[in-house]
C-alpha positions as MATLAB code, in Angstrom:
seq = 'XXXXXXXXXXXXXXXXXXXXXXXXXXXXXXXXXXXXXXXXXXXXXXXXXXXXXXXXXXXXXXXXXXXXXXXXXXXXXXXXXXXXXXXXXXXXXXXXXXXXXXXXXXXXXXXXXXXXXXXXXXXXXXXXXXXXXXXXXXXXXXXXXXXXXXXXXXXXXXXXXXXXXXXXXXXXXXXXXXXXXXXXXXXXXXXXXXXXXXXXXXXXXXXXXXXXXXXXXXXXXXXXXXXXXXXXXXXXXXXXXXXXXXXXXXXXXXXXXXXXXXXXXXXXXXXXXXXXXXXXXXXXXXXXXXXXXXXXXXXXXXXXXXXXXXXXXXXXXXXXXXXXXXXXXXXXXXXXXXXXXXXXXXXXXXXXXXXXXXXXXXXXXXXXXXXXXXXXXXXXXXXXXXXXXXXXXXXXXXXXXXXXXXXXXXXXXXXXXXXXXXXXXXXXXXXXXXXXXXXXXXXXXXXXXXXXXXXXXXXXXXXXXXXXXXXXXXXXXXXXXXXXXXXXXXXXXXXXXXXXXXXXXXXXXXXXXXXXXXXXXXXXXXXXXXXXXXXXXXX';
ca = [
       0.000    0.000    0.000;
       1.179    3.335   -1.063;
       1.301    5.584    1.901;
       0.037    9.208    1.313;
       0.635   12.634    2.912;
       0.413   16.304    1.932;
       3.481   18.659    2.684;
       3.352   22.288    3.777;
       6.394   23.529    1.812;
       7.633   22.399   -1.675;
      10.820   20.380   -1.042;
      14.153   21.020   -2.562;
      13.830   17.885   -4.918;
      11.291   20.054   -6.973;
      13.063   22.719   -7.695;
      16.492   20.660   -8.803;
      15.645   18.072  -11.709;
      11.943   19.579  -12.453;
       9.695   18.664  -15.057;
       7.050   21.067  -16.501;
       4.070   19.603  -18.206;
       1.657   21.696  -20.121;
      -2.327   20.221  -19.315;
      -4.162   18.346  -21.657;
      -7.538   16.703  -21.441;
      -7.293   12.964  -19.713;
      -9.987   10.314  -20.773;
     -11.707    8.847  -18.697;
     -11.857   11.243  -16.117;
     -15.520   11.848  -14.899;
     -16.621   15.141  -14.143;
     -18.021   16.198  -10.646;
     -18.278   19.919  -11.146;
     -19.928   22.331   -8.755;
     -22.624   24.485  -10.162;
     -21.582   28.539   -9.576;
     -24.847   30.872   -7.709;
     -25.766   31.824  -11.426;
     -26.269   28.044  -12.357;
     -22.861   28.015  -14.436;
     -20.108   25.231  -14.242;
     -17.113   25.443  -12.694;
     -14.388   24.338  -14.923;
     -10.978   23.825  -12.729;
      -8.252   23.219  -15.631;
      -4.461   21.925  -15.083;
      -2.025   25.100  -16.273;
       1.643   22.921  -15.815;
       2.452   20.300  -13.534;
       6.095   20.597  -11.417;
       7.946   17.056  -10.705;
      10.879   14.795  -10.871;
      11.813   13.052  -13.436;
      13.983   10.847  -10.889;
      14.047    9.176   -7.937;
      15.399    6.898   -5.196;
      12.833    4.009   -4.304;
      11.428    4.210   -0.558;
      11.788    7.979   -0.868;
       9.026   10.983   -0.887;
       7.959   12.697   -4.364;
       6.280   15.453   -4.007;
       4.888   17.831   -7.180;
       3.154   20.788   -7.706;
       0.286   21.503  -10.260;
      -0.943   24.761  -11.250;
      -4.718   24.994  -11.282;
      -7.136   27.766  -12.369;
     -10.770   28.462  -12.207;
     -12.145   29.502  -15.640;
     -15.229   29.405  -14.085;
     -17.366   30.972  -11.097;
     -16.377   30.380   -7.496;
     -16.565   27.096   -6.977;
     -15.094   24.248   -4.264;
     -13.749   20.803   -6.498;
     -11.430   17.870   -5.788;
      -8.055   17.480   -6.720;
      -6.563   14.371   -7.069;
      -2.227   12.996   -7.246;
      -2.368    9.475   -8.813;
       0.707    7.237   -9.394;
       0.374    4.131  -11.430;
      -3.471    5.049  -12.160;
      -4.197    4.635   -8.180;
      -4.687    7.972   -6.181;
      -2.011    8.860   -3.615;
      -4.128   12.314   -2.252;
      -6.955   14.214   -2.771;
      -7.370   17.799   -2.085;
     -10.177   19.867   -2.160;
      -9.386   23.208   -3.509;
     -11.932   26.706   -3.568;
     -11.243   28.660   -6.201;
     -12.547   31.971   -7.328;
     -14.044   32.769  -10.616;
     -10.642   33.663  -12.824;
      -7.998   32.426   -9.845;
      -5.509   29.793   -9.650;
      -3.185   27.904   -6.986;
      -0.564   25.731   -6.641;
      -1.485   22.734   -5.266;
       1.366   20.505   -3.571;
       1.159   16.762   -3.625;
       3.919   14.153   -2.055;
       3.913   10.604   -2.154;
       6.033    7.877   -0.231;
       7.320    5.481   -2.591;
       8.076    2.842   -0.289;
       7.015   -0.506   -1.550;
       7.771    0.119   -5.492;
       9.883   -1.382   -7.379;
      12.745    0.231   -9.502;
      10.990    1.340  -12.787;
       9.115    4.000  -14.498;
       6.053    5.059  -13.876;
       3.214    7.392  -15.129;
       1.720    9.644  -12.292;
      -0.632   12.638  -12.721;
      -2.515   15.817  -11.748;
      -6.474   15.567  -12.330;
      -9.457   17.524  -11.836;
     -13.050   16.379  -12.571;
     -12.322   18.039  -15.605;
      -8.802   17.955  -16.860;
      -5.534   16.504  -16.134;
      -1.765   16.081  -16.628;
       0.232   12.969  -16.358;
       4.244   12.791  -16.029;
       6.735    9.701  -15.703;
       8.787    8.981  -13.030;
      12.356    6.590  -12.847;
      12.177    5.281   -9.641;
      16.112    4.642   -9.712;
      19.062    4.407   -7.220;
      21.577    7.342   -8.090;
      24.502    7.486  -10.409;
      27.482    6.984   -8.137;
      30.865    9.037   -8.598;
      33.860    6.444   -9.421;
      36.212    8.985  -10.071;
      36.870   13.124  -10.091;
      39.876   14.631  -11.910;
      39.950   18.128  -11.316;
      42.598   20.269  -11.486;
      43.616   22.315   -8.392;
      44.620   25.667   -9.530;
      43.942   27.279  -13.155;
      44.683   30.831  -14.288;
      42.298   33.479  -14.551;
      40.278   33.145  -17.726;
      41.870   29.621  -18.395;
      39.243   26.728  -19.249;
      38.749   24.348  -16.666;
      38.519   20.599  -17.365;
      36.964   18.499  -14.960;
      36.589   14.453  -16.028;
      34.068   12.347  -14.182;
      33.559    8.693  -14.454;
      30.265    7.696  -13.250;
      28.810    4.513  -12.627;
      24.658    3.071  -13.034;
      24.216    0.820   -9.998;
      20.417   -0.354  -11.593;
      19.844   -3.219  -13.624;
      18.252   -1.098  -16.165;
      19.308    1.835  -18.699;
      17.912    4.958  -17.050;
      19.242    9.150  -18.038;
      20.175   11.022  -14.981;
      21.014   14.950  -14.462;
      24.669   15.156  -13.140;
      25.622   19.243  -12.504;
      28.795   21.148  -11.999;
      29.100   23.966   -9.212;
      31.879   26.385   -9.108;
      31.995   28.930   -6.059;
      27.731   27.778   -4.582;
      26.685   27.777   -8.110;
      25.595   25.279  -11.104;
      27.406   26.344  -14.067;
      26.997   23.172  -16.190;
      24.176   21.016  -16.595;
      24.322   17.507  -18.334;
      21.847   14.867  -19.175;
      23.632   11.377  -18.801;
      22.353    7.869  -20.025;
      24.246    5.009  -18.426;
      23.346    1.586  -19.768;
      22.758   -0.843  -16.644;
      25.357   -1.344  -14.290;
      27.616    0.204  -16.704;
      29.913    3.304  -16.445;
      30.303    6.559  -18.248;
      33.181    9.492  -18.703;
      31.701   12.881  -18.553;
      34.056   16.026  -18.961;
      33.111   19.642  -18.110;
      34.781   22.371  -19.582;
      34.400   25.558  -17.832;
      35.618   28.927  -18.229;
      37.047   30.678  -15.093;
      36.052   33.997  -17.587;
      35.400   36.844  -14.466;
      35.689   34.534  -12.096;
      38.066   36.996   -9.269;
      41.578   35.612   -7.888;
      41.054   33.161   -4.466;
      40.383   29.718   -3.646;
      36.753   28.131   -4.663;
      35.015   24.812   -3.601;
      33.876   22.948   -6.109;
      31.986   20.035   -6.940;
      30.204   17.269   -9.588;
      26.740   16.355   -8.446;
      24.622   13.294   -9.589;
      21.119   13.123   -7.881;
      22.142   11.504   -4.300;
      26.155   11.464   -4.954;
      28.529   14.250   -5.099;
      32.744   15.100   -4.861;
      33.982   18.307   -3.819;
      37.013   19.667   -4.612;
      38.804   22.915   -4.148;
      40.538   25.142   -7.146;
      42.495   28.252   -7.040;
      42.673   30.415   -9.530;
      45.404   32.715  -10.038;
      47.159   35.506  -12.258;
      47.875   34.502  -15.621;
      51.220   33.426  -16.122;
      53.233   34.936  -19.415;
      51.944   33.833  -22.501;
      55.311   34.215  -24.761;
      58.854   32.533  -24.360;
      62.241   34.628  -23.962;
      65.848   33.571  -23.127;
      68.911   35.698  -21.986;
      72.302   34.165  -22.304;
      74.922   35.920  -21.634;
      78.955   36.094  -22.707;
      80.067   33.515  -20.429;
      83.502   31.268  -19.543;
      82.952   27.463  -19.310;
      84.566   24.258  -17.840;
      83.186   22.604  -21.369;
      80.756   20.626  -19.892;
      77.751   23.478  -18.742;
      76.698   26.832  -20.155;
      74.399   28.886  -17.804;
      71.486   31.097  -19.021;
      70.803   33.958  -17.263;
      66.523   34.330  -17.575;
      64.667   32.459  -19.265;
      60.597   32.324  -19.722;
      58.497   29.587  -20.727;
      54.654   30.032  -20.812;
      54.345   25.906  -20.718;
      56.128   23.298  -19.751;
      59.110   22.474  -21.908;
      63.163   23.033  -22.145;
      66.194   25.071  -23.296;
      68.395   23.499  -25.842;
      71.847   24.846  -26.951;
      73.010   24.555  -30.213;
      76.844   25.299  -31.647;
      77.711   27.055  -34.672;
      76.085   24.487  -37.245;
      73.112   26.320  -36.743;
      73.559   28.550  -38.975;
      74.344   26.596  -41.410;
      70.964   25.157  -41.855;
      72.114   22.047  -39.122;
      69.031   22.224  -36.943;
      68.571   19.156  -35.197;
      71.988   18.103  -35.245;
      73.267   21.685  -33.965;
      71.978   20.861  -30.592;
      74.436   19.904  -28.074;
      72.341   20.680  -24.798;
      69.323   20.325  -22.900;
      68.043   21.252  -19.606;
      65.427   19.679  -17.287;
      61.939   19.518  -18.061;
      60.828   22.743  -16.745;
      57.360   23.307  -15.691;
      55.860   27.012  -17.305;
      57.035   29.991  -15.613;
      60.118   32.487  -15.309;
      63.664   31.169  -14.097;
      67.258   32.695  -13.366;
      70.500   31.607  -13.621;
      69.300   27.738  -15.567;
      72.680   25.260  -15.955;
      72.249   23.261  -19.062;
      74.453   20.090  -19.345;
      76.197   19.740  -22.605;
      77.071   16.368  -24.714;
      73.769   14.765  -22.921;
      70.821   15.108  -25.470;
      68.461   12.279  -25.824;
      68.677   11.014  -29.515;
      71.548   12.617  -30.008;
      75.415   10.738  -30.240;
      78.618   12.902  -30.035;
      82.276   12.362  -30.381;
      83.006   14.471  -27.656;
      82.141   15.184  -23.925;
      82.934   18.553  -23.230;
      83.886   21.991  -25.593;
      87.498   21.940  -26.385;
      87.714   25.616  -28.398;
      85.647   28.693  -27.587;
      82.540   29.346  -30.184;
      79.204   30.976  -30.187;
      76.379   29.278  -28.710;
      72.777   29.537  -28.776;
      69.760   29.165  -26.728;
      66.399   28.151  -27.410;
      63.407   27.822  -25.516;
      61.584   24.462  -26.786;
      57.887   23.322  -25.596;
      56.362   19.853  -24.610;
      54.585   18.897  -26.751;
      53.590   14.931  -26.235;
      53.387   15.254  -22.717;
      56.198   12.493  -21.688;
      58.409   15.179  -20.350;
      61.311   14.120  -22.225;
      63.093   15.799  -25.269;
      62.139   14.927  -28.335;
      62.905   17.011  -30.699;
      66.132   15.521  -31.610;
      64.994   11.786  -31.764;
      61.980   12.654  -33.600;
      63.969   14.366  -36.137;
      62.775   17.794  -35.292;
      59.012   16.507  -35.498;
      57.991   16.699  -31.392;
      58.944   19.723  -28.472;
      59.583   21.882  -31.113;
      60.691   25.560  -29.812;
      58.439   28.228  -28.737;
      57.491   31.115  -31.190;
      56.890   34.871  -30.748;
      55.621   36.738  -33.647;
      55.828   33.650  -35.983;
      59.226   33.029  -35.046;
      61.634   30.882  -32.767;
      63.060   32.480  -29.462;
      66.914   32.429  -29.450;
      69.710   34.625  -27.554;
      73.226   33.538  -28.917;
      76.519   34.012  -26.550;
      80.310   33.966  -26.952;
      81.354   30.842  -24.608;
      85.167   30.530  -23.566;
      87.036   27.627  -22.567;
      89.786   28.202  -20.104;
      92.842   26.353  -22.018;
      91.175   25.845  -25.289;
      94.171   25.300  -28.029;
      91.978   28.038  -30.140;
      90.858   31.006  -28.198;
      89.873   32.852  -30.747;
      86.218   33.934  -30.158;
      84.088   33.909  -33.155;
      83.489   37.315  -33.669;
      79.540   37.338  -34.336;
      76.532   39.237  -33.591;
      73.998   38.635  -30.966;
      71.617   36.507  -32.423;
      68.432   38.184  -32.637;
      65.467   36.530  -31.015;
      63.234   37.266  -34.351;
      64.859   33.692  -35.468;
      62.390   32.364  -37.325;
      59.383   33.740  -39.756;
      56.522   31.388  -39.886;
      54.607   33.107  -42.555;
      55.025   31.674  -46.260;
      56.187   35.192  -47.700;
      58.579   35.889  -50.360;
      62.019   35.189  -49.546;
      61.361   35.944  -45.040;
      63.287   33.025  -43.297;
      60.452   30.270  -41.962;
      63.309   27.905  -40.855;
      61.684   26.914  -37.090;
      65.087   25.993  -35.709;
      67.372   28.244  -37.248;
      68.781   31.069  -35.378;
      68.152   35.036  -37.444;
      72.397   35.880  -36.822;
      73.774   38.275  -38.504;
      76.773   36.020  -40.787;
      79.393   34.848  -38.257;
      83.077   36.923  -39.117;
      85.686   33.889  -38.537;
      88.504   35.741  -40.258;
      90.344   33.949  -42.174;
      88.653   30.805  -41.248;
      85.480   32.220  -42.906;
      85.456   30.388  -45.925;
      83.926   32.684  -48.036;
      85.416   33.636  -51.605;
      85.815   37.018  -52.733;
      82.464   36.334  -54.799;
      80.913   36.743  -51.626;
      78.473   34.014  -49.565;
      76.538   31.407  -51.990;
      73.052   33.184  -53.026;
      69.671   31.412  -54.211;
      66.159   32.972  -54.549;
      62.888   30.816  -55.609;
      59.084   31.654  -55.909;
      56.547   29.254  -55.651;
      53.426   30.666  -57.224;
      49.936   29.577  -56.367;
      48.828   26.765  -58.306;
      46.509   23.927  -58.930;
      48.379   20.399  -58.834;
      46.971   16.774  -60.024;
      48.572   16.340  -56.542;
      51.653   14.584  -57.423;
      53.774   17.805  -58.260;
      54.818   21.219  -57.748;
      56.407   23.744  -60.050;
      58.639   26.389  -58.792;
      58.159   29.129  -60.612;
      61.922   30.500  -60.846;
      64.463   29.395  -58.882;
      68.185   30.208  -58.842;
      71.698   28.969  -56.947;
      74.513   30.380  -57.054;
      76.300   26.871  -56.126;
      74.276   24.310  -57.390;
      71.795   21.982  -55.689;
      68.541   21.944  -55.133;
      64.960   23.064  -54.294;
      62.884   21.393  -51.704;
      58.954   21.399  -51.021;
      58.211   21.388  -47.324;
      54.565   21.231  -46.223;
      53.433   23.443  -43.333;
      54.615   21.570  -40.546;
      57.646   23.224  -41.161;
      56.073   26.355  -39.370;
      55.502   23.561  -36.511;
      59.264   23.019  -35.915;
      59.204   20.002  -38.048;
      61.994   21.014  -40.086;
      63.162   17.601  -41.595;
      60.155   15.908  -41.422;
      58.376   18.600  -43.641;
      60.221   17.886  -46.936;
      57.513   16.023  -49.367;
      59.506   16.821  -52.453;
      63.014   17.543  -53.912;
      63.939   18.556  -57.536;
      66.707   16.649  -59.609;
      70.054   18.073  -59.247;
      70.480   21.636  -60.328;
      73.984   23.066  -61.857;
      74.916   26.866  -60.827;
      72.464   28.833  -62.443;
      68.930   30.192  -62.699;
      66.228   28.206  -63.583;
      62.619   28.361  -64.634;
      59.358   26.205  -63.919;
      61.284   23.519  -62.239;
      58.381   20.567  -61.420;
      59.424   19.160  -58.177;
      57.487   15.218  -57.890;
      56.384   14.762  -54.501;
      56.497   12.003  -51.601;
      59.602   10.771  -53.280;
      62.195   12.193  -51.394;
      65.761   10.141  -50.424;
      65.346    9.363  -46.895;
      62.003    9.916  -46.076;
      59.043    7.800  -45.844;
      55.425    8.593  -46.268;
      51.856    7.010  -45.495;
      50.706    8.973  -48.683;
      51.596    9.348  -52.356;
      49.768   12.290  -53.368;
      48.336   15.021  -51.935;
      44.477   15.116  -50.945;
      43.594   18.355  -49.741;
      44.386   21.920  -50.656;
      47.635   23.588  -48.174;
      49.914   26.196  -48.366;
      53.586   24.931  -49.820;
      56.822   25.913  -48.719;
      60.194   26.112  -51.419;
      63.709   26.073  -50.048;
      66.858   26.052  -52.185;
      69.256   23.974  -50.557;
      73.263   23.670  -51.336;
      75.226   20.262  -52.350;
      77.963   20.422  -50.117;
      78.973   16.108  -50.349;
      79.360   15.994  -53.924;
      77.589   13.557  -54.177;
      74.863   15.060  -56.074;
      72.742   13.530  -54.025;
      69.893   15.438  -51.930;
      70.901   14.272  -47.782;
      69.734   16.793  -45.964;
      66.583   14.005  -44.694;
      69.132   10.904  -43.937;
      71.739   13.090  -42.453;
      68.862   14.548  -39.996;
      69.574   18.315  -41.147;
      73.386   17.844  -40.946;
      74.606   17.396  -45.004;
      73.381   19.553  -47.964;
      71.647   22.523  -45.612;
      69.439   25.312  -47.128;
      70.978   28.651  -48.525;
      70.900   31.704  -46.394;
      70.020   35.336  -46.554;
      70.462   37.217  -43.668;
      71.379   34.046  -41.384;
      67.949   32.549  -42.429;
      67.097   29.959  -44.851;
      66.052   31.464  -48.564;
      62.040   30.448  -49.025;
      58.720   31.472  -50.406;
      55.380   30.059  -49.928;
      52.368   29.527  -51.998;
      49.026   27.884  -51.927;
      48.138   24.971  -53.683;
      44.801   23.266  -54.816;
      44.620   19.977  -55.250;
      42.367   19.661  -58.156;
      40.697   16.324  -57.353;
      39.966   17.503  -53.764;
];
């Protein structure tokens, strides 16, 4: 038997996970309407009905229906039925043109879990709902983190779990400082478990320390998140002129908006050797600003080297990298210049450059070379700008006479790479000169990613000193490289390098050498390049 009893104030399960129902004539309801002083009928109608759509078995529902009077004053039943059987009755006086809220509440005890139909009725009218007698999601797990800057999107993953033997849709709710601010309806199939993830912006949301909290109808975690100044949002590095015991090289400040590292590369650099220029890495560092970092050269993962410590003073250079897979190990080098590729600022890679001493170095003769300027690399695919995302922007190093360089001056190249509509097997370069023979390159635009080697999808044939016009360049057939494609499928901006043969073999090996052999030609200590954009014309 369904025990029955009317409640005085409309319980807090009504107003969280509330239905509204708009009335409707019900069937088979009789009327027993009171006849107004003017012999009219009273005609008490159902405006919305106000319930659960959930809950625990054993526990007390209670709803509210809205009635009105759309007739004179008159005094009719009112009747809460679950399951077709009625729970309570109230008699409700109404005047001509009024309505009421009229509060029901049921004790469950003795049903089983299940759905059920329940409704409002009047002689007249009525309004039915359904009900999920159901025992609550339950909370298996809460990963929130515990502070987040301000105006940073927080991500909160929940894995919840359906204890009933039945599929069934739940509300589950995120607060943030006494407030919902994310709602979610959730369908678990039977004693099965869901993820759930809740983004939500800390946009406005003042500096301090906030509970917080993921609710499912009779479970719930709290938590507690601080939210703080934003940290910097670009990447800088100060190395100074410094003397060395050859086996560290301090920086004096260094910035990193996210987690990541601090490589130092030698003089190769600049000759076009990116990954195989570096020659040091620090810790993983989380984001933030540091002093005074010690980077341990000759201990790179990925990397072999002859040596174990600088034997003759040169010009080094510092770059800030990022993490980018999350393992907090540096992979740039072992990925061939495809993963933790450096931070950018303004399209281009952050670098300081420093003349490093080594106290009884047979050579100490300093390079004499200008600071390398922290606009290193320019991402964007315009005519002739360096987008090189590992090579340092240096003025050209002055060895002296140990600078190689002829009286004709420093090798020279130029090529532009129109845009063009390809059968997706090849390129053409529009014009392309070298001054020294060698080559032009096609690099896709992970190349403004840091992926410097692993960017090349084409190289032309061997090119003699000259200048040369609509050179095709066949892509995905490039010495050294492999690819999962053999065409391209989708329309992307294009990158073309001119590169130098410096093996004589007359073979392109800048990919197998990992950057080190044949290197791009330079203008103005950056590679020489020009983008274009290309549409594929089966795509």
């Amino acid at each position: 038997m369904i025990r029955t009893r009317t409640l005085a104030v409309l319980l807090a399960l009504v107003a969280t996970g509330a239905i509204t129902a708009q009335a409707g004539a019900v069937p088979g309801v009789a009327p027993q309407q009171q006849e107004g002083p003017t012999g009219q009928t009273a005609d008490f109608t159902i405006e919305s009905l106000t319930a659960p759509e959930s809950a625990a078995p054993g526990s007390n529902v209670t709803v509210v229906a809205v009635v009105s009077n759309d007739g004179p004053q008159a005094t009719q039943p009112v009747e809460f039925r679950v399951g077709g059987a009625v729970v309570d009755r109230q008699w409700v006086t109404l005047d001509a043109g009024e309505s009421a809220a009229v509060r029901f509440s049921a004790d469950t005890d003795g049903l089983d879990a299940g759905t059920y139909t329940h409704g409002v009725f009047t002689p007249s009218d009525g309004v039915t709902a359904e009900l999920v007698l159901s025992e609550s999601f339950t909370i298996e797990e809460f990963d929130a983190p515990e502070t987040a800057e301000a105006g940073e999107t927080v991500t909160v993953d929940v894995e919840l779990e359906n204890p009933n033997d039945f599929n069934t849709t739940q509300e589950v709710s995120f607060w943030l400082a006494g407030s919902p601010v994310a709602t979610e309806d959730v369908t678990i199939e039977d004693e099965d478990t869901e993820d759930v993830t809740f983004n939500v912006s800390t946009e406005g949301v003042p500096l301090g320390t906030y509970t917080h909290g993921v609710f499912t109808r009779d479970d719930g975690q709290f938590a507690q998140i601080t939210v703080v100044e934003p940290g910097p949002t670009t990447a800088s590095v100060s190395m100074a002129d410094q003397e060395s015991d050859g086996t560290t090289v301090t920086i004096d400040e260094l910035v990193v908006p996210s987690d990541g590292y601090v490589t130092i590369h030698d003089e190769s650099l600049l000759d076009g050797n990116v990954v195989g220029s570096v020659i040091g890495v620090s810790e993983y560092l989380e984001a933030g600003t540091y002093e005074n970092v010690t980077v341990e050269l000759y201990d790179v993962p990925g990397a072999e080297f002859d040596e174990t410590e600088l034997t003759a003073d040169q010009t080094l250079v510092a770059m800030p990298h990022n993490e980018t897979t999350g393992d907090e190990t540096y992979d740039f080098v072992s990925s061939n210049g495809t993963d933790d590729g450096p931070f950018l600022a303004d399209g281009q890679a952050v670098t300081d450059s420093a003349a490093v001493t080594v106290p009884g170095a047979a050579d100490n003769e300093t390079a004499d070379t200008d600071t390398v300027d922290n606009e290193t690399v320019d991402n964007e695919t315009v005519d002739n700008e360096t987008v090189d995302n590992e090579t340092a922007d240096t003025d050209t190093v002055d060895n002296g006479s140990a600078d190689n360089a002829t009286d004709a001056g420093p090798p020279t190249a130029s090529a532009t790479l129109a845009d063009q509509t390809t059968d997706g097997t090849s390129v053409t370069v529009t014009n392309v000169s070298v001054s020294e023979g060698g080559y032009v390159t096609i690099h896709d635009a992970s190349l403004l990613d840091g992926n410097v080697v692993g960017s090349v999808i084409g190289v032309s044939e061997y090119l003699e000193p000259g200048e040369y016009d609509e050179v095709t360049v066949t892509l995905f057939d490039v010495p050294g490289a492999e690819f999962d494609e053999t065409e391209l499928t989708e329309n992307q901006t294009l990158i073309a390098m001119p590169h130098r043969e410096n093996t004589g073999n007359e073979t392109y090996d800048f990919v197998t050498s990992g950057g080190s052999d044949d290197p791009p030609y330079l203008t103005q200590g950056g590679p020489v390049v020009d983008g274009g954009n290309v549409t594929v014309a089966s795509a």
